[in-house]
Amino acid sequence: MTTAVLTAVGHQWEARLVTALESAPGLAVVRRCADLADLLAAASAGLADVALVSADLRSLDRAALHHLASHGVRSAGVAAPGDEAGERRLRQLGLDVVVRADAEPHEIEEALTGLQEADLPDDPFGPDGGNDPDTGDEAARGAAALTGPGAAVAPPGSDGWAPVEQSRIIAVWGPTGAPGRSTLALGLAAELAAAGTRTLLVDCDTYGSSVAQALSLLDEAPGMAAAARAADQGVLDLPALARLAPEVSRGLRVLTGIPRAERWPELRAAAVEHVLTMARKLAEVVVVDCGFSIEDDEELSYDTLAPRRNAATLTALEQADELLVVGSADPVGLQRLVRAVQDVGSIPSPTPQVVVNKVRASAVGGRPERRIAEALERFSGMDDLLFLPWDQASLDEAMLAGRTLVECAPQSELRRAVAAVASRYAVGAPEPVGRRRRRR
């Protein structure tokens, strides 16, 4: 069976590469693409099985490779002899196969045939982020590409953190109406760090990020937007992510959100997924503060190049190992909570742990926890609930100081309740009974 190939490579090696491809009996060049737009159009038309791209292809990024994979076209890189920087960029973009531009025809055929015969995963940029399963994450491969005379790999951070072997992503999500997603995410991350767990807090809210303001960080400081941009361009590695996520307290790093809501197109799904994949190597627990909306625009979902505002939240939920769904303890908030749990059950996400926030007798009557538990069990079948009390005074004090409850109000009732939630997810804590993962 002949493998149909698209080429989009630099002019210096194109002629020789095409000649080598045509000399291989199992390969056929169906189109020599002049630029990325031409390549994507040919892939969308179903003309080929494999695309060959070079590092100098203008505008080549992770989103473009995601578009090719979504149309069943596997991608391989082409690097000039001795071009270590170009090969590293291609591998950091998630390309497992990179051939030399001066390779013999049989070598190219063997590499592309093996790529074509490999099973295409459901998500080409899935949990491994397009990494080579034999050599680990692409940060390690990128570091390996730099090793040599006079080359040195920078440490992940100033504190000498080593890459983490195993980690968990905890997504904190909830419906509209400010139920306390950011409050819980920040409190949970702070408690885990205080318990000795290396923690990274990621603000992935594309509607109203607030972690930077809560910790008195510079609003315009590079954070998630810069990380996503670097991931898109194939230059995000572990040291780069560590520089973008400063340590705000011992054991706690923070990747701030976008400073303005209109910058949401910068957080594309493929880039966010790669950032979270790298985050797993930087911290033992990654806490993600998600936006409220999980609506998938059906019209835009067919256009894989069009940015979607909720793609960052949907990607975070899909990549998460644990999910906390937060709702506020008032009649309107509880109604939204019930519907939110039903909605999140229809998308790829872990089984949710429900957290009821702002619990107070003035909103639901005496013995509020019992009343809420009985109501939610009766109308929605929820029986495993966690409660956080209403403690606006402590939150105001922490916000005014730009610090966490651990630092500002360690003896407050709310802080103790958040610590009880964090104890479930600390490193070494047992897996919750009955916790399973939902996939579409």
Coordinates of C-alpha atoms in Angstrom, one line a residue:
M1 CA 0.0 0.0 0.0
T2 CA 1.4 3.4 -1.0
T3 CA 1.6 6.1 1.6
A4 CA 0.4 9.5 0.3
V5 CA 2.7 12.3 1.5
L6 CA 2.4 16.1 1.8
T7 CA 5.6 18.2 2.0
A8 CA 5.9 21.7 3.5
V9 CA 9.7 22.2 3.9
G10 CA 12.2 24.8 3.2
H11 CA 13.4 25.5 -0.3
Q12 CA 17.0 24.5 0.4
W13 CA 16.2 20.8 0.9
E14 CA 12.8 20.4 -0.8
A15 CA 14.1 19.2 -4.2
R16 CA 16.4 16.6 -2.7
L17 CA 13.7 15.4 -0.2
V18 CA 11.0 15.1 -2.9
T19 CA 13.4 13.1 -5.1
A20 CA 14.2 10.8 -2.3
L21 CA 10.5 10.4 -1.5
E22 CA 9.7 9.6 -5.1
S23 CA 12.5 7.0 -5.2
A24 CA 10.9 5.1 -2.3
P25 CA 8.4 2.5 -3.8
G26 CA 6.0 2.8 -0.9
L27 CA 5.7 6.6 -0.9
A28 CA 4.0 9.0 -3.2
V29 CA 4.2 12.8 -3.0
V30 CA 0.7 14.1 -3.7
R31 CA 1.3 17.8 -3.1
R32 CA 4.3 20.1 -2.5
C33 CA 2.7 22.8 -0.3
A34 CA 4.1 26.3 -0.5
D35 CA 3.0 27.4 3.0
L36 CA 1.1 26.3 6.1
A37 CA -2.3 27.3 4.7
D38 CA -1.8 25.2 1.7
L39 CA -0.8 22.2 3.8
L40 CA -3.8 22.5 6.1
A41 CA -6.2 22.8 3.1
A42 CA -4.7 19.7 1.5
A43 CA -5.0 17.8 4.8
S44 CA -8.6 18.9 5.2
A45 CA -9.4 17.6 1.7
G46 CA -8.1 14.2 2.7
L47 CA -5.4 14.0 0.1
A48 CA -2.7 12.4 2.2
D49 CA -1.8 10.1 5.0
V50 CA 1.4 11.8 6.2
A51 CA 2.7 15.3 6.3
L52 CA 6.4 16.3 6.3
V53 CA 7.1 19.7 7.9
S54 CA 10.3 21.5 8.6
A55 CA 11.1 23.7 11.6
D56 CA 11.3 26.8 9.4
L57 CA 7.8 26.5 8.2
R58 CA 6.2 29.8 9.0
S59 CA 3.4 29.8 11.6
L60 CA 3.9 26.1 12.4
D61 CA 2.5 25.6 15.9
R62 CA 0.8 23.0 18.0
A63 CA -2.6 24.1 16.9
A64 CA -1.7 23.4 13.2
L65 CA -0.4 19.9 14.1
H66 CA -3.6 19.3 16.0
H67 CA -5.6 20.3 12.9
L68 CA -3.6 17.8 10.8
A69 CA -4.1 15.0 13.3
S70 CA -7.8 15.7 13.6
H71 CA -8.1 15.0 9.8
G72 CA -6.2 11.7 10.1
V73 CA -2.9 13.0 8.8
R74 CA 0.1 12.0 10.8
S75 CA 3.0 14.5 11.0
A76 CA 6.7 14.0 10.8
G77 CA 9.5 16.5 11.0
V78 CA 12.4 17.3 8.6
A79 CA 15.6 18.7 10.1
A80 CA 18.7 19.8 8.2
P81 CA 21.9 17.9 9.1
G82 CA 23.4 19.4 12.3
D83 CA 20.3 21.6 13.0
E84 CA 19.9 20.7 16.6
A85 CA 17.7 23.7 17.4
G86 CA 15.3 22.9 14.6
E87 CA 15.1 19.2 15.6
R88 CA 14.5 20.2 19.2
R89 CA 11.7 22.6 18.2
L90 CA 10.0 19.9 16.1
R91 CA 10.2 17.4 19.0
Q92 CA 8.8 20.0 21.5
L93 CA 5.9 20.5 19.2
G94 CA 5.1 16.8 19.7
L95 CA 6.6 15.2 16.6
D96 CA 8.0 11.8 17.5
V97 CA 9.5 11.1 14.1
V98 CA 12.1 13.6 12.8
V99 CA 14.1 12.6 9.7
R100 CA 17.2 14.2 8.3
A101 CA 16.8 16.1 5.1
D102 CA 19.7 14.2 3.5
A103 CA 18.5 10.8 4.6
E104 CA 18.4 7.9 2.1
P105 CA 15.1 7.0 0.5
H106 CA 14.8 3.6 2.4
E107 CA 15.4 5.4 5.7
I108 CA 12.7 7.9 5.0
E109 CA 10.3 5.2 3.8
E110 CA 11.0 3.1 6.9
A111 CA 10.3 6.0 9.3
L112 CA 7.1 7.2 7.5
T113 CA 5.7 3.7 7.0
G114 CA 6.2 3.0 10.7
L115 CA 4.5 6.3 11.5
Q116 CA 1.6 5.4 9.2
E117 CA 1.1 1.9 10.7
A118 CA 1.0 3.3 14.3
D119 CA -2.4 3.5 15.8
L120 CA -3.7 7.1 15.9
P121 CA -5.0 7.8 19.4
D122 CA -8.4 9.3 20.1
D123 CA -6.6 12.5 21.1
P124 CA -3.3 13.0 19.2
F125 CA -2.2 15.4 22.0
G126 CA -3.5 13.3 24.8
P127 CA -2.2 12.6 28.3
D128 CA 1.4 12.2 27.0
G129 CA 1.2 15.5 25.1
G130 CA 2.6 13.9 21.9
N131 CA 5.6 12.6 23.8
D132 CA 7.8 9.6 22.9
P133 CA 6.6 6.8 25.2
D134 CA 10.1 5.3 25.2
T135 CA 12.0 8.3 26.4
G136 CA 9.5 10.1 28.6
D137 CA 8.2 13.7 28.3
E138 CA 9.3 15.9 25.5
A139 CA 11.1 18.2 28.0
A140 CA 13.5 15.4 28.6
R141 CA 13.9 14.9 24.9
G142 CA 14.4 18.6 24.3
A143 CA 17.1 18.6 27.1
A144 CA 18.7 15.5 25.5
A145 CA 18.9 17.3 22.1
L146 CA 20.9 20.1 23.8
T147 CA 23.4 17.8 25.5
G148 CA 26.9 17.9 23.9
P149 CA 30.1 19.9 24.1
G150 CA 29.5 23.2 25.9
A151 CA 25.7 22.5 26.4
A152 CA 24.1 22.6 29.8
V153 CA 20.5 22.1 30.9
A154 CA 19.2 24.7 33.3
P155 CA 17.6 23.4 36.5
P156 CA 13.8 23.6 36.7
G157 CA 13.8 26.4 39.2
S158 CA 16.0 28.4 41.6
D159 CA 15.1 26.0 44.4
G160 CA 16.5 23.0 42.6
W161 CA 13.3 21.2 42.0
A162 CA 13.8 18.0 40.1
P163 CA 11.2 16.8 37.6
V164 CA 8.3 15.0 39.2
E165 CA 7.7 11.3 38.2
Q166 CA 4.0 11.1 39.2
S167 CA 1.6 13.9 39.9
R168 CA -2.1 14.7 40.0
I169 CA -4.2 17.4 38.4
I170 CA -7.1 18.7 40.5
A171 CA -9.7 20.8 38.6
V172 CA -11.8 23.2 40.7
W173 CA -15.0 24.1 38.8
G174 CA -18.5 25.3 39.5
P175 CA -21.4 27.0 37.9
T176 CA -21.9 30.7 37.3
G177 CA -22.7 33.1 40.1
A178 CA -19.3 33.3 42.0
P179 CA -19.7 30.1 44.1
G180 CA -16.1 30.3 45.3
R181 CA -14.1 28.5 42.7
S182 CA -11.0 30.7 43.0
T183 CA -11.3 30.8 46.8
L184 CA -11.3 27.0 47.0
A185 CA -8.6 26.6 44.4
L186 CA -6.2 29.0 46.2
G187 CA -7.0 27.6 49.6
L188 CA -6.5 24.0 48.5
A189 CA -3.2 24.8 46.8
A190 CA -2.0 26.7 49.9
E191 CA -2.9 23.9 52.2
L192 CA -1.2 21.2 50.1
A193 CA 1.9 23.3 49.9
A194 CA 1.9 23.9 53.7
A195 CA 1.6 20.1 54.2
G196 CA 4.9 19.7 52.2
T197 CA 3.5 18.9 48.8
R198 CA 5.0 20.6 45.8
T199 CA 2.0 22.4 44.4
L200 CA 1.3 24.5 41.3
L201 CA -1.8 26.7 41.1
V202 CA -2.9 27.4 37.5
D203 CA -5.5 30.1 36.8
C204 CA -7.3 28.8 33.6
D205 CA -10.4 31.0 33.9
T206 CA -11.0 32.8 30.5
Y207 CA -13.9 34.9 31.9
G208 CA -12.5 36.5 35.1
S209 CA -9.2 35.3 36.4
S210 CA -8.5 36.6 39.9
V211 CA -5.6 34.6 41.4
A212 CA -3.1 37.3 40.7
Q213 CA -5.1 39.9 42.5
A214 CA -5.8 37.7 45.4
L215 CA -2.0 37.2 45.9
S216 CA -1.0 40.8 45.1
L217 CA 0.9 39.7 42.0
L218 CA 1.5 42.0 39.1
D219 CA -1.6 41.9 36.9
E220 CA 0.4 42.2 33.7
A221 CA 3.0 39.6 34.7
P222 CA 3.4 36.8 32.1
G223 CA 1.6 33.6 33.2
M224 CA -0.8 31.3 31.5
A225 CA -0.9 33.4 28.4
A226 CA 2.9 33.3 28.0
A227 CA 3.0 29.6 28.8
A228 CA 0.4 28.8 26.2
R229 CA 2.1 31.0 23.6
A230 CA 5.4 29.1 24.3
A231 CA 3.6 25.8 24.0
D232 CA 2.1 26.8 20.7
Q233 CA 5.5 27.7 19.3
G234 CA 7.2 24.6 20.7
V235 CA 9.6 26.3 23.1
L236 CA 8.0 25.5 26.4
D237 CA 10.1 23.2 28.5
L238 CA 10.4 22.6 32.3
P239 CA 12.8 25.5 33.0
A240 CA 10.7 27.9 31.0
L241 CA 7.5 26.9 32.9
A242 CA 9.3 27.3 36.2
R243 CA 10.3 30.8 35.3
L244 CA 6.7 31.7 34.3
A245 CA 5.3 30.2 37.6
P246 CA 7.1 32.0 40.5
E247 CA 7.1 30.6 44.0
V248 CA 4.8 32.8 46.1
S249 CA 5.4 30.7 49.3
R250 CA 7.3 27.7 50.3
G251 CA 6.3 24.8 48.0
L252 CA 3.6 26.8 46.1
R253 CA 4.1 28.1 42.6
V254 CA 1.4 30.1 40.7
L255 CA 0.8 30.4 37.0
T256 CA -1.4 33.5 36.8
G257 CA -4.3 33.9 34.4
I258 CA -4.9 36.2 31.5
P259 CA -5.1 39.9 32.7
R260 CA -8.0 40.8 30.3
A261 CA -10.9 38.6 29.4
E262 CA -10.6 39.6 25.7
R263 CA -7.3 37.7 25.5
W264 CA -9.1 34.3 25.8
P265 CA -8.2 33.3 22.2
E266 CA -4.6 32.9 23.4
L267 CA -5.6 29.8 25.4
R268 CA -6.1 27.3 22.7
A269 CA -6.9 23.7 23.6
A270 CA -3.7 22.1 22.3
A271 CA -1.6 24.7 24.0
V272 CA -3.4 24.4 27.4
E273 CA -3.1 20.6 27.2
H274 CA 0.6 20.9 26.7
V275 CA 1.0 23.4 29.6
L276 CA -0.8 21.0 31.9
T277 CA 1.3 18.1 30.7
M278 CA 4.5 20.1 31.5
A279 CA 2.9 21.2 34.9
R280 CA 2.7 17.5 35.9
K281 CA 6.5 17.4 35.7
L282 CA 6.9 20.6 37.8
A283 CA 4.7 19.8 40.8
E284 CA 3.3 16.8 42.7
V285 CA -0.2 18.3 42.6
V286 CA -1.5 20.8 40.0
V287 CA -4.6 22.7 41.1
V288 CA -6.5 24.3 38.2
D289 CA -8.9 27.2 38.7
C290 CA -11.4 26.7 35.8
G291 CA -14.0 29.1 34.3
F292 CA -17.7 28.4 34.8
S293 CA -18.8 27.7 31.2
I294 CA -18.5 24.3 29.7
E295 CA -20.7 24.9 26.7
D296 CA -19.2 23.5 23.5
D297 CA -20.0 25.7 20.5
E298 CA -21.2 23.1 18.1
E299 CA -20.7 25.2 15.1
L300 CA -17.1 26.1 16.0
S301 CA -16.3 22.5 17.0
Y302 CA -16.3 21.5 13.4
D303 CA -13.7 24.2 12.6
T304 CA -10.6 22.9 14.5
L305 CA -8.6 26.1 13.8
A306 CA -11.2 28.5 15.2
P307 CA -10.5 29.3 18.9
R308 CA -13.2 28.5 21.4
R309 CA -13.5 30.4 24.6
N310 CA -14.5 27.4 26.7
A311 CA -11.8 25.1 25.3
A312 CA -9.4 25.9 28.1
T313 CA -11.9 24.8 30.7
L314 CA -13.0 21.7 28.8
T315 CA -9.3 20.7 28.3
A316 CA -8.5 21.2 32.0
L317 CA -11.5 19.0 33.0
E318 CA -10.5 16.3 30.5
Q319 CA -6.9 16.3 31.7
A320 CA -7.8 16.3 35.4
D321 CA -7.4 13.3 37.7
E322 CA -9.8 14.8 40.4
L323 CA -12.6 17.2 40.1
L324 CA -14.1 19.5 42.8
V325 CA -17.5 21.0 41.9
V326 CA -18.2 24.1 44.0
G327 CA -21.7 25.5 44.7
S328 CA -22.9 28.2 47.0
A329 CA -25.3 27.4 49.9
D330 CA -28.3 29.4 49.0
P331 CA -31.5 28.4 47.1
V332 CA -30.3 29.8 43.7
G333 CA -26.8 28.5 44.2
L334 CA -28.0 25.0 45.1
Q335 CA -30.2 24.8 42.1
R336 CA -27.3 25.8 39.9
L337 CA -25.1 23.2 41.6
V338 CA -27.5 20.4 40.9
R339 CA -27.7 21.3 37.2
A340 CA -23.9 21.8 37.0
V341 CA -23.3 18.3 38.3
Q342 CA -25.6 17.0 35.6
D343 CA -23.9 19.1 32.9
V344 CA -20.4 18.1 33.8
G345 CA -21.4 14.4 33.7
S346 CA -21.9 14.8 29.9
I347 CA -18.3 15.8 29.1
P348 CA -15.0 13.9 29.6
S349 CA -14.1 14.5 33.3
P350 CA -13.5 12.7 36.5
T351 CA -16.3 11.8 38.9
P352 CA -17.0 15.1 40.8
Q353 CA -16.6 15.7 44.5
V354 CA -19.3 18.2 45.5
V355 CA -18.2 21.1 47.8
V356 CA -20.9 23.4 49.2
N357 CA -19.5 26.8 50.0
K358 CA -20.8 29.8 52.0
V359 CA -22.8 27.6 54.3
R360 CA -24.8 29.8 56.7
A361 CA -28.1 29.5 58.6
S362 CA -29.4 32.8 57.4
A363 CA -29.7 31.5 53.8
V364 CA -31.3 28.1 54.4
G365 CA -32.4 28.0 58.1
G366 CA -31.1 26.3 61.2
R367 CA -28.7 23.4 61.0
P368 CA -27.8 24.3 57.4
E369 CA -25.5 21.4 56.7
R370 CA -28.1 18.9 57.5
R371 CA -30.8 20.7 55.5
I372 CA -28.6 21.0 52.5
A373 CA -27.5 17.4 52.6
E374 CA -31.1 16.2 52.9
A375 CA -32.2 18.4 50.0
L376 CA -29.4 17.4 47.7
E377 CA -29.8 13.7 48.4
R378 CA -33.5 13.9 47.9
F379 CA -33.5 15.8 44.6
S380 CA -30.2 14.7 43.0
G381 CA -28.9 11.7 44.9
M382 CA -25.8 13.5 46.2
D383 CA -24.6 11.8 49.4
D384 CA -20.9 12.6 49.6
L385 CA -20.7 16.3 50.3
L386 CA -18.1 18.6 51.7
F387 CA -19.0 21.9 53.4
L388 CA -17.2 25.2 53.7
P389 CA -18.6 27.8 56.2
W390 CA -19.4 31.4 55.5
D391 CA -16.4 33.4 56.8
Q392 CA -16.3 36.7 54.9
A393 CA -14.3 38.5 57.5
S394 CA -11.3 36.1 57.1
L395 CA -11.6 36.3 53.3
D396 CA -11.6 40.1 53.4
E397 CA -8.6 40.1 55.7
A398 CA -6.6 37.7 53.4
M399 CA -7.6 39.7 50.3
L400 CA -6.6 43.0 51.8
A401 CA -3.2 41.5 52.8
G402 CA -2.7 39.7 49.4
R403 CA -2.1 36.4 51.3
T404 CA -3.6 33.0 51.7
L405 CA -5.8 31.9 54.7
V406 CA -2.9 29.7 55.8
E407 CA -0.8 32.8 56.3
C408 CA -3.4 35.4 57.3
A409 CA -6.1 33.5 59.3
P410 CA -4.7 30.1 60.3
Q411 CA -7.2 29.6 63.1
S412 CA -10.3 30.6 61.2
E413 CA -13.1 28.1 60.7
L414 CA -13.0 28.4 56.9
R415 CA -9.3 27.6 56.9
R416 CA -9.8 24.5 58.9
A417 CA -12.6 23.3 56.6
V418 CA -10.4 23.9 53.5
A419 CA -7.5 22.0 55.3
A420 CA -9.9 19.0 55.7
V421 CA -10.7 19.0 52.0
A422 CA -6.9 19.2 51.2
S423 CA -6.2 16.3 53.4
R424 CA -8.0 14.1 50.9
Y425 CA -5.7 15.1 48.1
A426 CA -2.3 15.4 49.8
V427 CA 0.5 13.2 48.4
G428 CA 0.1 9.7 50.0
A429 CA -3.5 10.1 50.7
P430 CA -5.6 7.0 49.8
E431 CA -7.7 7.1 46.6
P432 CA -11.3 7.9 47.4
V433 CA -13.5 4.8 47.3
G434 CA -15.6 4.5 44.2
R435 CA -13.7 7.3 42.3
R436 CA -13.6 6.5 38.7
R437 CA -13.0 8.4 35.5
R438 CA -15.7 9.3 33.0
R439 CA -14.8 9.5 29.3
R440 CA -16.8 10.3 26.3

